[in-house]
PDB file of C-alpha atoms and ligand atoms in Angstrom:
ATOM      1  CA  UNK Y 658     141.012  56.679 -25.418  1.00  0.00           C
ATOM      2  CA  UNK Y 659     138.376  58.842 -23.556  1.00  0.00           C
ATOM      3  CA  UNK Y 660     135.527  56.601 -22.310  1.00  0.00           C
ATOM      4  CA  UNK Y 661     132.010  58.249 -21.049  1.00  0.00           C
ATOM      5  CA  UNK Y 662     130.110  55.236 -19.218  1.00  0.00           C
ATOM      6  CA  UNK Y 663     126.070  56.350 -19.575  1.00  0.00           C
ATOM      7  CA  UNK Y 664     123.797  54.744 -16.973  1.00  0.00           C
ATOM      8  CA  UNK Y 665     120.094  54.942 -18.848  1.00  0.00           C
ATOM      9  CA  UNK Y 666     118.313  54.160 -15.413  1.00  0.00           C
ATOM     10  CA  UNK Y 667     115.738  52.408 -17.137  1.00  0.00           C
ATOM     11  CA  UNK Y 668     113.691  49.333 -15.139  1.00  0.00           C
ATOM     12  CA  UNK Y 669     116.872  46.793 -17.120  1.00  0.00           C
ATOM     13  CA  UNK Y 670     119.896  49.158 -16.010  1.00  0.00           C
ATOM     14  CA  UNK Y 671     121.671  49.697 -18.832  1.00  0.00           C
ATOM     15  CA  UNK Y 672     124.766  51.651 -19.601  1.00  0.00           C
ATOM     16  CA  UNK Y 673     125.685  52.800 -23.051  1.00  0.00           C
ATOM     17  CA  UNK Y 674     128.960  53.888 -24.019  1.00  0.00           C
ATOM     18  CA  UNK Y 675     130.528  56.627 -25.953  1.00  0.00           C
ATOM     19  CA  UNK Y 676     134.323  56.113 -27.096  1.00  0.00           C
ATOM     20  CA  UNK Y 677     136.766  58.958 -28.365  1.00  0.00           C
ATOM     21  CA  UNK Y 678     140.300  59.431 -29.775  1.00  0.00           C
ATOM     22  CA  UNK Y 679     141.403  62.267 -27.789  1.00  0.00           C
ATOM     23  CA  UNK Y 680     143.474  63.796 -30.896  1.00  0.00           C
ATOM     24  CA  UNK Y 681     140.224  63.509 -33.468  1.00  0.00           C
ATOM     25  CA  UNK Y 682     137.365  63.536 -31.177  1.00  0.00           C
ATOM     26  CA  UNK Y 683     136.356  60.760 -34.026  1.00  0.00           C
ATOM     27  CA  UNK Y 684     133.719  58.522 -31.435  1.00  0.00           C
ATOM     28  CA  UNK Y 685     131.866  55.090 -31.518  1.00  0.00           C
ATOM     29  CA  UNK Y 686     128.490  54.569 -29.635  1.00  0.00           C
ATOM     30  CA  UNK Y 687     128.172  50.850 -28.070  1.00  0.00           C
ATOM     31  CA  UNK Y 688     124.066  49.850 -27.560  1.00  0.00           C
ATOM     32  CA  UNK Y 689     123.268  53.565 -27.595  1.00  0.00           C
ATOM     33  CA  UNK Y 690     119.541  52.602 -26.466  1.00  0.00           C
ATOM     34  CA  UNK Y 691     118.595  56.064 -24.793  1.00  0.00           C
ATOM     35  CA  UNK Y 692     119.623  57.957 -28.385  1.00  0.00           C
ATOM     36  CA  UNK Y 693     118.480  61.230 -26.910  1.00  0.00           C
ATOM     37  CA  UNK Y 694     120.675  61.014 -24.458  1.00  0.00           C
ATOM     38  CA  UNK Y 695     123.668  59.399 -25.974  1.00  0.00           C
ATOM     39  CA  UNK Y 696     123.189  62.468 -28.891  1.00  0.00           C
ATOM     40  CA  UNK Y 697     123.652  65.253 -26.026  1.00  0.00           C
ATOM     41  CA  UNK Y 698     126.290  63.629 -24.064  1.00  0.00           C
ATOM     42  CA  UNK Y 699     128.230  63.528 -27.756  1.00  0.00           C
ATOM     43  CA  UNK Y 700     127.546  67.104 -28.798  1.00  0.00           C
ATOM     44  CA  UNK Y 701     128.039  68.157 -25.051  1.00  0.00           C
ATOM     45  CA  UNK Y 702     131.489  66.577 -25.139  1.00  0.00           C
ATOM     46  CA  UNK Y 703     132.107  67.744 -28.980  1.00  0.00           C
ATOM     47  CA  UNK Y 704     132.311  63.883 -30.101  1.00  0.00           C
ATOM     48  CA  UNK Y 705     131.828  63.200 -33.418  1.00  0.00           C
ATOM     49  CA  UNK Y 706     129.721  59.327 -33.382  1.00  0.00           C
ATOM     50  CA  UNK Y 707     131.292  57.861 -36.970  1.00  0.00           C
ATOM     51  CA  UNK Y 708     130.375  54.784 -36.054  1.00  0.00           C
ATOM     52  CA  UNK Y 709     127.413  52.668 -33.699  1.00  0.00           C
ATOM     53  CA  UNK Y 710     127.951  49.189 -32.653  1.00  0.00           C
ATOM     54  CA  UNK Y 711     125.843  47.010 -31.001  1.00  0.00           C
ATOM     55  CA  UNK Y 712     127.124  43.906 -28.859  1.00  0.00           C
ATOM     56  CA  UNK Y 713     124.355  41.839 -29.467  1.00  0.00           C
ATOM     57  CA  UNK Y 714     120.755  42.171 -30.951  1.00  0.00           C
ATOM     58  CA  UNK Y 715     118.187  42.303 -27.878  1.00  0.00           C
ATOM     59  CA  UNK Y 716     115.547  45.354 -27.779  1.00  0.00           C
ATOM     60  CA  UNK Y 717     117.176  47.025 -24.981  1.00  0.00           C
ATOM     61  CA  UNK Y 718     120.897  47.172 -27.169  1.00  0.00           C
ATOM     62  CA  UNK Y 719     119.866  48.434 -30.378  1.00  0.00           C
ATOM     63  CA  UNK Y 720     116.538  50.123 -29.707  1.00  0.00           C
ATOM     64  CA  UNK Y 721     118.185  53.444 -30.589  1.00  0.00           C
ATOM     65  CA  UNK Y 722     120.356  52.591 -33.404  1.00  0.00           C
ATOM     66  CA  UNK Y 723     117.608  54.787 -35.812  1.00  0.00           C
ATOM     67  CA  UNK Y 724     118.103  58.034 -34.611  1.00  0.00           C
ATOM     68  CA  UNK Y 725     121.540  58.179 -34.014  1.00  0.00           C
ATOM     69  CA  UNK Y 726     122.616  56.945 -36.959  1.00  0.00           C
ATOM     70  CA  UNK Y 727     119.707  59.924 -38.720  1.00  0.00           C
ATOM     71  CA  UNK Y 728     121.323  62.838 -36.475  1.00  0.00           C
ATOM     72  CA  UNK Y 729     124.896  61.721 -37.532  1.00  0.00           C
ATOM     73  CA  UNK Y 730     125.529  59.512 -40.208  1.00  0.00           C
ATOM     74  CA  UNK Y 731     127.102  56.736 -38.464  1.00  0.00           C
ATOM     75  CA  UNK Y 732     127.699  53.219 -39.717  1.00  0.00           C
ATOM     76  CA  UNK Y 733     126.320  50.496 -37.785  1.00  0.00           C
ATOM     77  CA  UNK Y 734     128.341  47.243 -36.977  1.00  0.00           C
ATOM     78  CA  UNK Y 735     127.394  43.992 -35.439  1.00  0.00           C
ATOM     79  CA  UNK Y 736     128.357  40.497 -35.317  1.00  0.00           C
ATOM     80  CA  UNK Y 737     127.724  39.071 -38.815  1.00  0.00           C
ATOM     81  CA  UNK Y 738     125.658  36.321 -37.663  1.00  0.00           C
ATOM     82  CA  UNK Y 739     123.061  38.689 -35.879  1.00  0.00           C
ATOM     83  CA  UNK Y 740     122.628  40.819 -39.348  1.00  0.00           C
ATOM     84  CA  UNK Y 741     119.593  39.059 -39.916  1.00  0.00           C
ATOM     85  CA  UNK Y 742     118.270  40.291 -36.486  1.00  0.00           C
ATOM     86  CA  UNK Y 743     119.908  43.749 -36.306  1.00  0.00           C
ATOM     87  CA  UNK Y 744     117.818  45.942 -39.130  1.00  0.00           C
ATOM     88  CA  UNK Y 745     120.103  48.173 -41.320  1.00  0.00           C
ATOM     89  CA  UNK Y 746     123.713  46.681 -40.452  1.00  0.00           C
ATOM     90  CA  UNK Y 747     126.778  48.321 -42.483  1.00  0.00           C
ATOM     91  CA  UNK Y 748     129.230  45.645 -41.605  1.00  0.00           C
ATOM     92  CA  UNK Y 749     129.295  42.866 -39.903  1.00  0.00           C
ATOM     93  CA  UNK Y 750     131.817  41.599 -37.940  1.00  0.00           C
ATOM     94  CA  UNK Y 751     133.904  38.430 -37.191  1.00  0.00           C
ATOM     95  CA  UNK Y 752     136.088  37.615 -34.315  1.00  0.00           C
ATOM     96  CA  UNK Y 753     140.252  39.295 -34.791  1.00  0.00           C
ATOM     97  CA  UNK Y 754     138.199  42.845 -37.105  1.00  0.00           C
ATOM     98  CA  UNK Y 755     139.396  45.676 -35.599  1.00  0.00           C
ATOM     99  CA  UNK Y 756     137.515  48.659 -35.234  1.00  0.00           C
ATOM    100  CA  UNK Y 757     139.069  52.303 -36.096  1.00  0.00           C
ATOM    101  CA  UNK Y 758     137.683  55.680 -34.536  1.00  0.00           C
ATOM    102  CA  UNK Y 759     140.534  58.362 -35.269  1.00  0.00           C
ATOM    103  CA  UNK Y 760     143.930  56.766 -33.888  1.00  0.00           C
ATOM    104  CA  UNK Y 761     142.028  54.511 -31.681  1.00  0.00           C
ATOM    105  CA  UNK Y 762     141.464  51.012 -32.415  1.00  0.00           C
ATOM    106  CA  UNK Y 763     139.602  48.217 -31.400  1.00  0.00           C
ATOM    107  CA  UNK Y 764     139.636  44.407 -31.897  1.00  0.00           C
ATOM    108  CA  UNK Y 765     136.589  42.302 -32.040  1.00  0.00           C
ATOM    109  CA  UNK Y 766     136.008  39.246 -30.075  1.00  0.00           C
ATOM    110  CA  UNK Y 767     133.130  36.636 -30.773  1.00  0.00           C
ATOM    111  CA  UNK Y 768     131.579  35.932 -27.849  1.00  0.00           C
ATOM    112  CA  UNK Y 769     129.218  33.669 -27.893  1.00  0.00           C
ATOM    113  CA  UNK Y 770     126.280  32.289 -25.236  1.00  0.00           C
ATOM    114  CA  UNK Y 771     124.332  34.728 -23.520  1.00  0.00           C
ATOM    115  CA  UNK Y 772     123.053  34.683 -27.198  1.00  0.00           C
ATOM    116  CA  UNK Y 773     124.869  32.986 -29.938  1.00  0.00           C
ATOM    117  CA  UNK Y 774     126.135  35.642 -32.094  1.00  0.00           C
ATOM    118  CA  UNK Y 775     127.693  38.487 -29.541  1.00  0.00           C
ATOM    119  CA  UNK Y 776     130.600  40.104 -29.603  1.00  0.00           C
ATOM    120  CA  UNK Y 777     132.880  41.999 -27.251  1.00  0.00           C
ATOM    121  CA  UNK Y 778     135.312  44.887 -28.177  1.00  0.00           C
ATOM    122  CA  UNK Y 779     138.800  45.107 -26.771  1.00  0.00           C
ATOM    123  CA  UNK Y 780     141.236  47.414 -26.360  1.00  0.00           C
ATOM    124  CA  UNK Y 781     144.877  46.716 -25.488  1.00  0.00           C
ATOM    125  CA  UNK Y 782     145.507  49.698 -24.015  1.00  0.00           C
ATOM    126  CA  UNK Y 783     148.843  52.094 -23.770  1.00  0.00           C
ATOM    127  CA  UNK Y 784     152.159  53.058 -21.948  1.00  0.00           C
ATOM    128  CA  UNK Y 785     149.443  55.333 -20.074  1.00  0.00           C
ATOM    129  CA  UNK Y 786     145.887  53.621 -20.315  1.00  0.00           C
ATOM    130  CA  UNK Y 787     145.222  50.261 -19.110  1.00  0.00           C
ATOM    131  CA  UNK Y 788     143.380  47.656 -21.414  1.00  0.00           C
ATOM    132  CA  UNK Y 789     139.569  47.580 -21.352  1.00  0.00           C
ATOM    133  CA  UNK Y 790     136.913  45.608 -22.242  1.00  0.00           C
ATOM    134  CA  UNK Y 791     133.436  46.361 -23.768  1.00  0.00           C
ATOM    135  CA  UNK Y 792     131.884  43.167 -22.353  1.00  0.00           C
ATOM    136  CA  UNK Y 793     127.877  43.777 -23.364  1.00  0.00           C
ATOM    137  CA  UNK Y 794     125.600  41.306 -21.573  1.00  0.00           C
ATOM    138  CA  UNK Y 795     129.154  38.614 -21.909  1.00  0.00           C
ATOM    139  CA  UNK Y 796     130.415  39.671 -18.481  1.00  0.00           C
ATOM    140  CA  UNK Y 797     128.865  41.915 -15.556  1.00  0.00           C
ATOM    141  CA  UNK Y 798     130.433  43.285 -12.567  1.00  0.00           C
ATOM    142  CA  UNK Y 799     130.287  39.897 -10.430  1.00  0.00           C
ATOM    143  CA  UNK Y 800     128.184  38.150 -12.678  1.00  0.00           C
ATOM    144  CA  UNK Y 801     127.589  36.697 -16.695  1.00  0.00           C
ATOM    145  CA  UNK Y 802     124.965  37.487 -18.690  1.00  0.00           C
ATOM    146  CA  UNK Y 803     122.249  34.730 -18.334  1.00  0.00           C
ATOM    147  CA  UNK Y 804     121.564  32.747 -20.723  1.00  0.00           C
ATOM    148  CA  UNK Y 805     117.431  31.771 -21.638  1.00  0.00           C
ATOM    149  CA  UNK Y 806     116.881  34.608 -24.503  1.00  0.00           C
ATOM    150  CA  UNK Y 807     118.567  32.978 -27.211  1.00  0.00           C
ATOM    151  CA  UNK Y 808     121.958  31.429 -25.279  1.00  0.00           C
ATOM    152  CA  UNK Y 809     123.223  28.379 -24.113  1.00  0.00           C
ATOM    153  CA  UNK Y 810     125.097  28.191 -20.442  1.00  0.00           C
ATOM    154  CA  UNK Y 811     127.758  25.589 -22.191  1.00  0.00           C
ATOM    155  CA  UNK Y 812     129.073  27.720 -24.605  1.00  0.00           C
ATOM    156  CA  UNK Y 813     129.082  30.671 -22.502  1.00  0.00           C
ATOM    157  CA  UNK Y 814     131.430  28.608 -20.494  1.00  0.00           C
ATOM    158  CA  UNK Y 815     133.543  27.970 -23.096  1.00  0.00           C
ATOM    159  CA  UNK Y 816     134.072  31.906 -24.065  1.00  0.00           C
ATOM    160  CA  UNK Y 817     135.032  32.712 -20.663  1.00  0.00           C
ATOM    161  CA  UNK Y 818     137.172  29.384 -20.611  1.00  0.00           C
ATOM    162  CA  UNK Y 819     139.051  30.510 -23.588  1.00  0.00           C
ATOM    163  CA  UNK Y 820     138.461  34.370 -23.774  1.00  0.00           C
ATOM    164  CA  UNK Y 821     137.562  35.994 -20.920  1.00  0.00           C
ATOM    165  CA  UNK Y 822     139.640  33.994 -18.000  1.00  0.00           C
ATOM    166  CA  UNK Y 823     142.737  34.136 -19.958  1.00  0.00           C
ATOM    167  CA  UNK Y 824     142.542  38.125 -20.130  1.00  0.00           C
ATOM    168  CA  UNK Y 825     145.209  40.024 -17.909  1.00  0.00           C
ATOM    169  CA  UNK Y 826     144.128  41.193 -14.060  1.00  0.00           C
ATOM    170  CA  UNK Y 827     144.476  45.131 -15.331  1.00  0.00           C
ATOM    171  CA  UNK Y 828     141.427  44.925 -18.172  1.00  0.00           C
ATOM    172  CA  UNK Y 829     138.818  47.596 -17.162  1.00  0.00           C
ATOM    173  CA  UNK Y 830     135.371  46.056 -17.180  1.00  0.00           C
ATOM    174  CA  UNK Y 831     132.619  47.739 -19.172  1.00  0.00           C
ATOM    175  CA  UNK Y 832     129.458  45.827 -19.187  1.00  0.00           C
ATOM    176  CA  UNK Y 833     126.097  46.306 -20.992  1.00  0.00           C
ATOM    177  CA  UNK Y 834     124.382  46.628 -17.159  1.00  0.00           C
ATOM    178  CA  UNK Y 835     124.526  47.752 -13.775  1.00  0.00           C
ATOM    179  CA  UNK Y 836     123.793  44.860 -11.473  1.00  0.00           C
ATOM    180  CA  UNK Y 837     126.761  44.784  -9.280  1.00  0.00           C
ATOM    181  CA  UNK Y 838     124.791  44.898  -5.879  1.00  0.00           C
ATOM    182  CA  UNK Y 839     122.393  42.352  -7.074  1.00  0.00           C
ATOM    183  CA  UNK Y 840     125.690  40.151  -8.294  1.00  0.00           C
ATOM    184  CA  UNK Y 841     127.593  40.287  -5.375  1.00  0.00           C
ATOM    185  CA  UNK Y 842     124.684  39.148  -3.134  1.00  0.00           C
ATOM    186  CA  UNK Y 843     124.524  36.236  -5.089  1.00  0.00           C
ATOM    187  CA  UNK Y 844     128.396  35.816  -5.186  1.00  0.00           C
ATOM    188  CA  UNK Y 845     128.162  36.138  -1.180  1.00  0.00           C
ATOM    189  CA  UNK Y 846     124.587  33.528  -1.048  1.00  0.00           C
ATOM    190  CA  UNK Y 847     127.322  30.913  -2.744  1.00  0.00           C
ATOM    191  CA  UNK Y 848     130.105  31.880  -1.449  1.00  0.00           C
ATOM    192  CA  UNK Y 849     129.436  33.501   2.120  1.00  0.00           C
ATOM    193  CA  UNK Y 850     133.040  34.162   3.539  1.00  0.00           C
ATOM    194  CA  UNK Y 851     134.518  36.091   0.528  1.00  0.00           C
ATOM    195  CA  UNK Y 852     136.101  38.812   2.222  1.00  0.00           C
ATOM    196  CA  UNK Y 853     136.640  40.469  -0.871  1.00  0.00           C
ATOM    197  CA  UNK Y 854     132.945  40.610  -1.526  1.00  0.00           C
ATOM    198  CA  UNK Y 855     131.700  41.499   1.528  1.00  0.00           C
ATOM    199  CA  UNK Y 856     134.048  44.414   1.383  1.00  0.00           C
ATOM    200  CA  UNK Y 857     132.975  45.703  -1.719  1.00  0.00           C
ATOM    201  CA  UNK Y 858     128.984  45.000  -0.548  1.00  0.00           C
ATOM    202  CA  UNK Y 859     130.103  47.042   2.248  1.00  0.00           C
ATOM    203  CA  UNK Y 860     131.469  49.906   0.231  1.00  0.00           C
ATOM    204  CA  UNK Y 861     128.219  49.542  -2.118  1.00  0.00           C
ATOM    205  CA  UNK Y 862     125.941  49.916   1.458  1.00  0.00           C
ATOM    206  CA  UNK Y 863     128.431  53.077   2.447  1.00  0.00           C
ATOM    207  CA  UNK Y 864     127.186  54.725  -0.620  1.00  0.00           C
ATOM    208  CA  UNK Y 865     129.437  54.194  -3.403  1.00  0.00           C
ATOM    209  CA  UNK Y 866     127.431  54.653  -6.640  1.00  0.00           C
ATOM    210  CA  UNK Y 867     128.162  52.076  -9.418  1.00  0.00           C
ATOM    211  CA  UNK Y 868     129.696  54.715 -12.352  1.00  0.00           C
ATOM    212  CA  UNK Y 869     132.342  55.747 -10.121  1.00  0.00           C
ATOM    213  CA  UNK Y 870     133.356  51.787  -9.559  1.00  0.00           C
ATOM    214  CA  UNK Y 871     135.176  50.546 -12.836  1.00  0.00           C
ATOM    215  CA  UNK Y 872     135.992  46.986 -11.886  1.00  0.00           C
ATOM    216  CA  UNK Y 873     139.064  45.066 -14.009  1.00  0.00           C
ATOM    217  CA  UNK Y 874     139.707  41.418 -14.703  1.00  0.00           C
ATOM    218  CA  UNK Y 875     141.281  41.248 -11.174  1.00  0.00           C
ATOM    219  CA  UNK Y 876     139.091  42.699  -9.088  1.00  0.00           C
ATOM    220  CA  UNK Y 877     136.539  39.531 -10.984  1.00  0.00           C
ATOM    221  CA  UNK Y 878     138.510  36.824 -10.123  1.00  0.00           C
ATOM    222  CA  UNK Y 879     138.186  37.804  -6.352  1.00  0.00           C
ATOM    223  CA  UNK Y 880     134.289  39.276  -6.389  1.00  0.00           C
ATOM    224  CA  UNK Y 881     132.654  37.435  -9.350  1.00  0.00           C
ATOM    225  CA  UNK Y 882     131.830  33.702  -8.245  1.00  0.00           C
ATOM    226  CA  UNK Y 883     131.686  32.650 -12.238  1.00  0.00           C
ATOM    227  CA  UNK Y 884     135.515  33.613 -11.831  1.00  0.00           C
ATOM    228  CA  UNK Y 885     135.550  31.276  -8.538  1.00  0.00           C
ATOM    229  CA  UNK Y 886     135.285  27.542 -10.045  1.00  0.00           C
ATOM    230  CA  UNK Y 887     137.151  25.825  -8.034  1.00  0.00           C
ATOM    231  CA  UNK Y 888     136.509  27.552  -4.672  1.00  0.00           C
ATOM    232  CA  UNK Y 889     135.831  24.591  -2.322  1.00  0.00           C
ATOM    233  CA  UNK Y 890     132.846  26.746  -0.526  1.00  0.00           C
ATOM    234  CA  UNK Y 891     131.614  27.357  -4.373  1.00  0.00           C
ATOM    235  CA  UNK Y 892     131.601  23.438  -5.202  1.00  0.00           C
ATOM    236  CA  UNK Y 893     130.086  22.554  -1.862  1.00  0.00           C
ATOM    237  CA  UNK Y 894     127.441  24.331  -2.338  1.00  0.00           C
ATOM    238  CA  UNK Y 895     126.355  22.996  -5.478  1.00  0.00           C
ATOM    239  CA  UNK Y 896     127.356  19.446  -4.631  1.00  0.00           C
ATOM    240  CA  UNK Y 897     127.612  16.326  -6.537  1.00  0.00           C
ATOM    241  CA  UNK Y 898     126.579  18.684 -10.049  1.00  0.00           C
ATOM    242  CA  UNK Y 899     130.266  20.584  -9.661  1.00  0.00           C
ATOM    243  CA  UNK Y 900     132.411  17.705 -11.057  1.00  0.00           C
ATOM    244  CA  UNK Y 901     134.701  20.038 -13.288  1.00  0.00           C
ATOM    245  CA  UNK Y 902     134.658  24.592 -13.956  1.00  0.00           C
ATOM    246  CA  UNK Y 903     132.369  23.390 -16.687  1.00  0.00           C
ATOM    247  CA  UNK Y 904     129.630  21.439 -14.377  1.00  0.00           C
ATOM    248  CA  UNK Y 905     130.073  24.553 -11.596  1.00  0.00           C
ATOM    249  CA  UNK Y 906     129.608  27.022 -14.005  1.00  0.00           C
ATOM    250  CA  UNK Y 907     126.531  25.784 -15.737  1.00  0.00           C
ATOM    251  CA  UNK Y 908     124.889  24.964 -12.100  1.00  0.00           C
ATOM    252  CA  UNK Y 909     126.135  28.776 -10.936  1.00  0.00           C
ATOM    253  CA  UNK Y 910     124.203  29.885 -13.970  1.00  0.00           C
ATOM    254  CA  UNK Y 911     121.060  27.863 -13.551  1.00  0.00           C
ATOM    255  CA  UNK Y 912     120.759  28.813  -9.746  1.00  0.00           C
ATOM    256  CA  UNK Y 913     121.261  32.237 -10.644  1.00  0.00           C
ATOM    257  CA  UNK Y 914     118.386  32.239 -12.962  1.00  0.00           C
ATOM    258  CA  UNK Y 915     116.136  31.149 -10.455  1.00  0.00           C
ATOM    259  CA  UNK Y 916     117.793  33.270  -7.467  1.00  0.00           C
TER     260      UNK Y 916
HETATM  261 ZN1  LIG K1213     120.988  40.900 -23.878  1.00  0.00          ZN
END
């Protein structure tokens, strides 16, 4: 599968993402907010967008569903619950659909918490490619999406409980933003002696830019202190709230909101 990551550099950081079968050149467009853009990357790249799906239905996701879909005819998809929100919604989608662009396909996963109807889109990968996940405003690089437009921190917990932390070490991470360096302050304020963080802030402070760092399910459970329930240094911190992952999570997303 060929996978262009498009930072949009607007005040929220979000990326977009354009997907290809290498043998068709057949494409989908995830949250293609910056439409101009996401149009000339496609026709720069000779992609053909059949289809646009958005993760979830906040402004900055599906702001530039319109003109895509006018310049090429694409369908749009979306979680069925969020058809109501999403204007103009060709199919909507329930967790185990699959997604086809040319030979490539994709299989939906519901989601829910950072809003109550969003989905993520996996692939399994191949012999050559490894697994990746389209993780919208789910899962960040060392963080989760927060919760307060429309979510609820329990049940986010209970998609990464049964979704997200069960996923093999080798899934590429593709989130809906960039706020790694943000993330892994916060990972370090709570948890100040993970190595592996502080080597990756250090990296970050070196000058590595963000779109050449594709993180994996891995490289989470040592940077991303949602991953780090049980970490003694995590649950000290929060004190007598972190009785089980559930309590620590839902405290590690309420401090975060006010960090
Ligand atoms: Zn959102």
């Amino acid at each position: 599968m060929l996978i262009k990551q498009i930072p949009i550099r607007n005040s929220l950081s979000n990326y977009m993402y354009l997907l290809a079968c290498e043998q068709t050149l057949e494409a989908i467009a995830i949250d293609p907010l910056d439409h101009d853009l996401c149009l000339q990357v496609a026709t720069d790249l000779g992609w053909l967008i059949k289809t646009v799906a958005n993760t979830h239905h906040h402004h900055d996701h599906i702001g530039g569903n319109g003109p895509v879909i006018d310049a090429t005819g694409a369908r749009l998809v979306a979680h069925a619950e969020a058809m109501d929100a999403i204007p103009n919604v060709d199919r909507g989608l329930y967790a185990g659909d699959t997604l086809q662009f040319g030979e490539i396909i994709l299989k939906v996963m519901d989601t829910p918490g950072h809003t109550m109807s969003h989905i993520c889109l996996y692939f399994s990968g191949t012999n050559a490619e490894q697994p990746a996940l389209f993780c919208g405003d789910t899962l960040f690089n060392a963080g989760v999406g927060r919760c307060d437009f429309g979510g609820e921190p329990k049940v986010l917990y209970n998609t990464f409980a049964e979704q997200i932390f069960t996923l093999s070490d080798d899934v590429r991470i593709f989130p809906g933003h960039d706020y790694i360096q943000n993330n892994l302050e916060f990972t370090l304020d709570r948890e100040p002696d993970n190595q592996s963080a502080i080597d990756l802030r250090a990296k970050f402070q070196e000058g590595l830019d963000a779109e050449s760092f594709v993180s994996n399910i891995g490289i989470e459970r040592e940077i991303n202190v949602f991953f780090r329930l049980d970490q003694a240094q995590v649950r000290e911190g929060i004190g007598a709230g972190a009785q089980d992952d559930q309590s620590t999570f839902i405290e590690l997303r309420r401090l975060r909101d006010n960090w």
